[in-house]
Amino acid sequence: HHLRKRTPRADPKRAVQASMSGLTKDYMRLALLDLLGALFVPSDPGHTSLHADRLFARICGVISERFADPDFGPADVAVETGLSLRYVQKLFTARSSTCSRSINSARLERAVFLLKRRSLMKTGQPIREIALASGFADYAHFNRTFRRKFGHYPSFLLQHPK
């Protein structure tokens, strides 16, 4: 019998850590924090933490920057903030709102601004173009959403600017 030199076995944890890129590690940390945060979100929707408020402010910043993209939606908000879609939804629910509603509100506010500007500057910019510039890919959907929010169609605002 001759003795064979034992080779040390690789530590699986170190092997996984070594194979992760820095970006992956950061994403995994965010995902873990997101999961932990979701566990401790209070069931009382009126109560939010400072951390949740900061995350919500970050979400609102992303929405403010990207709402004009017609393809932008809640899933994009989650990806850009590094949060799960479910957690983004929870943060909005705690404020009695939804992510989609917030995106649509930003789009409608922009449309109102552009419509008023058109009226004051007499640019003649087509309403369809204003809808697209505000993030609405579908003109009929824009008209319906506008009417539901303000009680009249966008063309009314052109005739009655305030």
Coordinates of C-alpha atoms in Angstrom, one line a residue:
H1 CA 0.0 0.0 0.0
H2 CA 1.5 3.3 -0.9
L3 CA 0.1 6.6 0.4
R4 CA -1.4 8.9 -2.1
K5 CA -1.2 12.6 -1.4
R6 CA -4.7 14.0 -0.9
T7 CA -5.6 17.0 -2.9
P8 CA -7.7 19.5 -1.0
R9 CA -11.3 19.7 -2.1
A10 CA -12.4 23.1 -3.4
D11 CA -14.8 25.0 -1.2
P12 CA -18.0 25.3 -3.2
K13 CA -18.9 28.6 -1.6
R14 CA -15.6 30.2 -2.7
A15 CA -16.0 28.7 -6.1
V16 CA -19.4 30.3 -6.5
Q17 CA -18.2 33.7 -5.1
A18 CA -15.2 33.7 -7.5
S19 CA -17.4 33.0 -10.5
M20 CA -19.7 35.9 -9.8
S21 CA -19.0 39.2 -11.4
G22 CA -19.2 42.4 -9.4
L23 CA -22.5 43.4 -11.1
T24 CA -24.0 40.0 -10.3
K25 CA -22.9 40.3 -6.7
D26 CA -24.5 43.8 -6.5
Y27 CA -27.7 42.5 -8.0
M28 CA -27.8 39.6 -5.6
R29 CA -27.4 41.9 -2.7
L30 CA -30.2 44.1 -3.9
A31 CA -32.4 41.1 -4.5
L32 CA -31.7 39.8 -1.0
L33 CA -32.4 43.2 0.6
D34 CA -35.6 43.4 -1.5
L35 CA -36.7 40.0 -0.2
L36 CA -35.9 41.0 3.4
G37 CA -37.6 44.3 3.0
A38 CA -40.7 42.6 1.6
L39 CA -40.8 40.3 4.7
F40 CA -40.9 43.3 7.0
V41 CA -43.3 45.6 5.1
P42 CA -46.0 46.5 7.7
S43 CA -49.4 45.2 7.0
D44 CA -50.8 48.6 7.8
P45 CA -50.8 50.4 4.5
G46 CA -50.7 53.8 6.2
H47 CA -47.3 53.1 7.8
T48 CA -44.1 53.4 5.7
S49 CA -40.5 53.4 6.8
L50 CA -37.8 55.9 5.9
H51 CA -36.2 53.1 3.8
A52 CA -39.4 52.5 1.9
D53 CA -39.9 56.2 1.4
R54 CA -36.4 56.5 -0.1
L55 CA -37.1 53.5 -2.4
F56 CA -40.4 55.1 -3.4
A57 CA -38.6 58.4 -4.2
R58 CA -36.2 56.5 -6.4
I59 CA -39.1 54.8 -8.2
C60 CA -40.7 58.2 -8.8
G61 CA -37.5 59.6 -10.2
V62 CA -37.3 56.7 -12.7
I63 CA -40.9 57.3 -13.7
S64 CA -40.2 61.1 -14.1
E65 CA -37.3 60.3 -16.4
R66 CA -38.9 57.6 -18.5
F67 CA -42.7 58.1 -18.7
A68 CA -42.5 59.6 -22.2
D69 CA -41.4 56.2 -23.6
P70 CA -44.6 54.5 -24.8
D71 CA -43.2 51.0 -24.0
F72 CA -42.2 52.0 -20.4
G73 CA -44.2 50.2 -17.7
P74 CA -44.1 48.8 -14.2
A75 CA -41.8 46.0 -15.1
D76 CA -39.2 48.5 -16.4
V77 CA -39.5 50.5 -13.2
A78 CA -38.7 47.3 -11.2
V79 CA -35.7 46.5 -13.4
E80 CA -34.3 50.0 -13.3
T81 CA -34.6 50.3 -9.5
G82 CA -33.3 46.8 -8.9
L83 CA -36.5 45.8 -7.1
S84 CA -38.9 43.1 -7.7
L85 CA -42.1 44.0 -9.5
R86 CA -44.1 42.7 -6.5
Y87 CA -42.2 45.0 -4.1
V88 CA -42.7 48.0 -6.4
Q89 CA -46.4 47.2 -6.3
K90 CA -46.3 46.9 -2.5
L91 CA -44.7 50.3 -2.2
F92 CA -47.5 51.9 -4.3
T93 CA -50.2 49.9 -2.5
A94 CA -49.0 51.4 0.8
R95 CA -49.7 54.8 -0.7
S96 CA -53.1 53.8 -2.1
S97 CA -52.0 53.9 -5.7
T98 CA -50.5 51.7 -8.5
C99 CA -47.3 52.1 -10.6
S100 CA -49.4 52.2 -13.8
R101 CA -51.6 54.9 -12.4
S102 CA -48.5 56.9 -11.5
I103 CA -47.0 56.5 -15.0
N104 CA -50.3 57.5 -16.6
S105 CA -50.6 60.6 -14.3
A106 CA -47.1 61.7 -15.4
R107 CA -48.1 61.2 -19.0
L108 CA -51.3 63.1 -18.6
E109 CA -49.6 66.0 -16.8
R110 CA -47.1 66.3 -19.7
A111 CA -50.0 66.2 -22.2
V112 CA -51.8 69.0 -20.4
F113 CA -48.6 71.1 -20.3
L114 CA -48.0 70.5 -24.1
L115 CA -51.7 71.2 -24.9
K116 CA -51.6 74.5 -23.0
R117 CA -48.3 75.4 -24.6
R118 CA -49.8 74.7 -28.0
S119 CA -52.7 76.9 -27.2
L120 CA -50.7 79.8 -25.9
M121 CA -48.0 79.7 -28.6
K122 CA -50.4 78.8 -31.4
T123 CA -48.0 76.1 -32.6
G124 CA -50.7 74.0 -34.2
Q125 CA -49.0 70.8 -33.0
P126 CA -51.4 67.9 -33.7
I127 CA -53.0 66.4 -30.6
R128 CA -51.9 62.9 -31.8
E129 CA -48.2 64.2 -31.7
I130 CA -48.7 65.6 -28.2
A131 CA -50.1 62.2 -27.1
L132 CA -47.1 60.4 -28.5
A133 CA -44.7 62.9 -26.9
S134 CA -46.4 62.3 -23.6
G135 CA -45.9 58.5 -23.8
F136 CA -49.2 57.4 -25.3
A137 CA -48.6 55.1 -28.3
D138 CA -52.4 54.7 -28.9
Y139 CA -54.3 57.9 -29.6
A140 CA -57.7 56.4 -28.8
H141 CA -56.4 55.2 -25.4
F142 CA -55.0 58.7 -24.8
N143 CA -58.4 60.3 -25.5
R144 CA -60.2 57.8 -23.2
T145 CA -57.6 58.2 -20.4
F146 CA -57.7 62.0 -20.7
R147 CA -61.5 62.1 -20.6
R148 CA -61.6 59.7 -17.6
K149 CA -59.2 61.9 -15.7
F150 CA -60.4 65.4 -16.6
G151 CA -64.0 64.9 -17.7
H152 CA -63.4 66.1 -21.3
Y153 CA -61.4 65.4 -24.4
P154 CA -58.0 67.0 -25.0
S155 CA -59.4 69.2 -27.8
F156 CA -61.6 70.9 -25.2
L157 CA -58.5 72.2 -23.4
L158 CA -57.4 73.8 -26.7
Q159 CA -60.6 75.7 -26.9
H160 CA -60.7 76.6 -23.2
P161 CA -57.1 77.0 -21.9
K162 CA -56.8 78.0 -18.3

